Structures are given as structure tokens and as C-alpha cells.
């Protein structure tokens, strides 16, 4: 049976960079309310809100100090209630970011937990150091360095898989699970439609033995997609999620297809769908910051693997942790508009629930910063320090960070060509890309051949098209920069129409020849018929 969240397009908002309403340079909840019309006009039916909870912002809100309160930078709980109400009036549902692997070190639980006698001690993961005065084991954090921090107050170390201001909760303690259920109920009772669950496949640590030697994250084999993790997800579903009309999409770190199936096959009653990273890493090495050559053929095989492998996909090309897709797999100079539309064509002809990140719909590009000091992201600064320590030259470091930094997606939304890009009347918390005079919402709204107009067109086309939403996926062609795949009804899937579509995409600056027959239904360059000759970054959809 089809679910409502399979039909909708989800629009991700990174609140601090979306719309400032009071001139302090930080996007906020009243700002979001003022842009609901634009989100509705795009055709999105769900907003996923990156964290707006109370937080000291060591990791831009992914370090929560109170799950039942709002960061005053973003507004108040009254603003949040108002957002839920106004969004509902527009027919838009809201999904919250549920960050439960860790809290902030400024959360009351953690502050109490620093006392060995406190009932909260066991809410977190405390261990004695090694006899030699070293951390309890050799695990490394996702933000580099040891995953353990020494706390003088009780002379022990606590685990933090991310920043030291993000201590990991202890999921061996049933009380922690009960607390999380209460937090989920609190928000569901307010009317939210579900959760995007942050790093949800690494919450249960099954052992604290040393990790295997690796260049990536040391220790991960002791906590990634563990049986205990599956058990907790089933418990959260049974006791909370199943009691509401809502969904859960997991963000799952370094997940492979076999793990993913166990996490989101519908019969297992864990997650409804999940975000994997494979399709954005075909030109990345183990550590996301190190590039390698892009091959369209590789992308096609990754798409095929996940499209065919999962019952239901959550598909995205951008989020707040990834570079902008037009700068990544497209061309953000000469073929900017065309390649952004080509990538949009790919996204909206794949199966699954589609997620768009703010600014993607107008083809926003990576930042134009020229030096590290302009970056805010803790991860970029930490990776720079680490690369420096191991002797990587400054130029290479900057080049890599430039391409992969999370701040690429975090520069303010470009609403107009006015000063402040229509984002703020004040001083923005992070630099605005100087290309806002050319790339902005207002300009594209006025033009019916803009990237924005094309996104709207794709969303409408897909909405009335079961084959694209639910049909099977078949890779049919890969040569040079060109790939092609077919979407069609297959036995047992949810697609009810008999139509077949062939999607042909050129990921290169070179023109190419790829002969297929069919009726042209979509073109990113305004063609009215296709004769087998593809231009640079061209996308063609044929009904066959
Ligand atoms: O991200 C976790 C994650 O796996 C990565 O994308 C991470 O940002 C990093 O780049 C790994 O190299 C989630 C959130 O999306 C991210 O913003 C948070 O910083 C992180 O969890 C911790 O909560
Ligand atoms: Ca503000």
C-alpha cells in the first residue's frame, strides 16, 4: 500500500541560513514562516527542519542542550507552534531532526552525569583511562582525533563520536531510551509528521575493544548497525512511531546495502527509509575530503544497486553536509544552468521519496571563500589541522576542503539581488556567495526557463506519474560521460501505469551521440525532438 510520505517532495531547511527576519544575520523561525508560500509554490509537501532546539551551537545545533526548547537565535516555542500552524494551513507537514546519538555537554543530563554518584552518570559512556594514562581505547571521532575526552571532575573519560561538546548517550541504559521516547512524543503531540534521525545506525555500542587499524574512522566496527541498534529502532517504532501517522527517515553513516535492508525493510519495522552516501561518493576516497576521478558509469552502477536493492529509497543530491550538486557533479560556470537542470532531471526520474535542500532549486553553487578563516564549520577546521599534522601542503589542503567542506551548503539562501541577498538586512553569520546578483530566487521566479521553473515542472510531472515514483529501475547504457536508464512497471512494485521512460544524461562538457527511440517528454534545453545527438550536460527523457 502506498504511504503519503512516498508521494511528497521534502524540502530541507537549514534554519540559520534560510531567512533572517530581524536583521541579526541569523535565519530564524519567523523567517521560515514568511517563506512558506515559496515552498508551497515549489511543490514540496513536507519540510525537514535541521535542528532548532536549544543549543550552544558547537556543531550548529546538532549539539542539543534542551530537546523541549527552541534556540533563542531562532525564536521561541510560540514561534515554533506558529510555524506548525501556518505550515498546516498551507498543507505542509513538518519533520524534525532527531539527534539522539549524543547531546550537548551543556545538557542538564550531562552536567549531572559528571558526578559519579548521580543517577545520570549512566546516561553517558564513562570509562577509566588506560593504566598508562591514555584514553580507554583507540577509537577516533568523526571530527578527527580521539573519541574520548578526559573530564577532570570525575577523573574519567567520556565517549564522543563527534565533537567533544557532543557526548554520546549510553543506549545500554533503558532510562535513556525512555527519555528519548518522551521527547519524540512531545513533538509528535505538537503535530510534527516524523523525524529525520541523525546518525541513527551508530547509537548502540556493542563493545569497547580497540578498533582495527584504518585511515578512516577507527572503532566503527564496534558500533555500526549493531543488533542492539536494530532492537532499539524496533522499540521506538512499536512504542512511539506506530501510534502516530508519521515516518522516520534515518541518516545512516557508512551504511552498505545489506545493512540498509535490515534497517529499512518494511517488514522489520525499524526505519521507513534512509539516507545513504554512496551516490555522492563515486569521486571520493574513504575520507570524503580526498577526491578521485568521476566516472558516470560508476554513478550509474551505484544508482542501480540502491534503486534495485531497497524496497523504498530516500533520494537526495544535497544536504547541509554536502557540497552543492551543481559544483560537484555539474559545471558551475559555463554550463551552470543546464547542468543543474540535468541533475534535477536525474533526481526526479528516480524512485523514492525526493529530498531537496534549500537553494538546490535555484542551482546555488559552492562557496566562493578564498581562505580557511572565512569558514565556520568545525569539521573543516579539524580536518585542516589533521592534514597539516601529517604534512599535506597548504595548497592541496585548501583545494580539498574547498571541494568537500560542509560550509559549501551553508552559505545563506540567495533570495534576491538586493544587499544581503534578501536573506538579511544585517551582517550574515557566514559569508553570502557573491554570485547572488546572478543566482537568486527572485530572478528565477520571473523567468519560465529558469532552474526553479524546471524544478517545479519536474515535480508536477512526477506527481502524476506512478512509473517514475514507484516503477522499477534498469540501467541501459554507459559510455564516456553519458548514462541512460529505464523506469518501468515491474511485477510486485507499486507502479500501476504501463508507461516506460528512458532517461539519458550527459555528465560531460563534450557533446555525444546516443541513439534511442521514443517520444520526447522532458528536455533541459527546450528541445522538441531527439535525434540521438546530445549536447554538453544535456538531459533527455523519452517515453518508450
Ligand atoms: O552527520 C553525520 C555524518 O555522517 C556526516 O555527514 C558528518 O557530517 C561528517 O561529514 C562525517 O565526515 C550528521 C549531521 O548531518 C551533521 O551535520 C552533524 O554534524 C553530525 O551528524 C553530528 O550530529
Ligand atoms: Ca534572525
Coordinates of C-alpha atoms and ligand atoms in Angstrom, one line a residue, residues 59 62 102 143 162 166 196 198-199 251 253 277 288 320-321 379 406 410, ligand 1:
X59 CA 28.0 21.9 15.7
X62 CA 23.5 19.1 16.2
X102 CA 24.6 12.5 21.5
X143 CA 35.6 15.2 13.6
X162 CA 31.7 13.7 17.0
X166 CA 28.7 16.2 21.8
X196 CA 15.0 12.7 10.3
X198 CA 20.7 11.8 12.9
X199 CA 23.5 9.2 12.6
X251 CA 20.7 9.2 8.3
X253 CA 26.6 6.5 8.5
X277 CA 26.0 8.3 0.8
X288 CA 35.3 12.2 1.9
X320 CA 23.8 20.6 4.9
X321 CA 26.8 18.3 5.0
X379 CA 34.8 19.7 10.7
X406 CA 30.1 21.3 4.6
X410 CA 25.7 26.5 4.4
Ligands
LIG1 O1 26.1 13.9 10.0 C1 26.8 12.7 10.2 C2 27.7 12.3 9.1 O2 27.8 11.1 8.9 C3 28.5 13.2 8.2 O3 27.8 13.6 7.1 C4 29.2 14.2 9.0 O4 28.7 15.4 8.9 C5 30.7 14.2 8.7 O5 30.8 14.9 7.5 C6 31.4 12.9 8.6 O6 32.6 13.1 7.9 C7 25.2 14.3 11.0 C8 24.7 15.7 10.7 O7 24.0 15.7 9.5 C9 25.8 16.6 10.8 O8 25.5 17.9 10.5 C10 26.3 16.6 12.3 O9 27.5 17.3 12.4 C11 26.6 15.1 12.7 O10 25.6 14.2 12.3 C12 26.7 15.0 14.2 O11 25.4 15.2 14.8

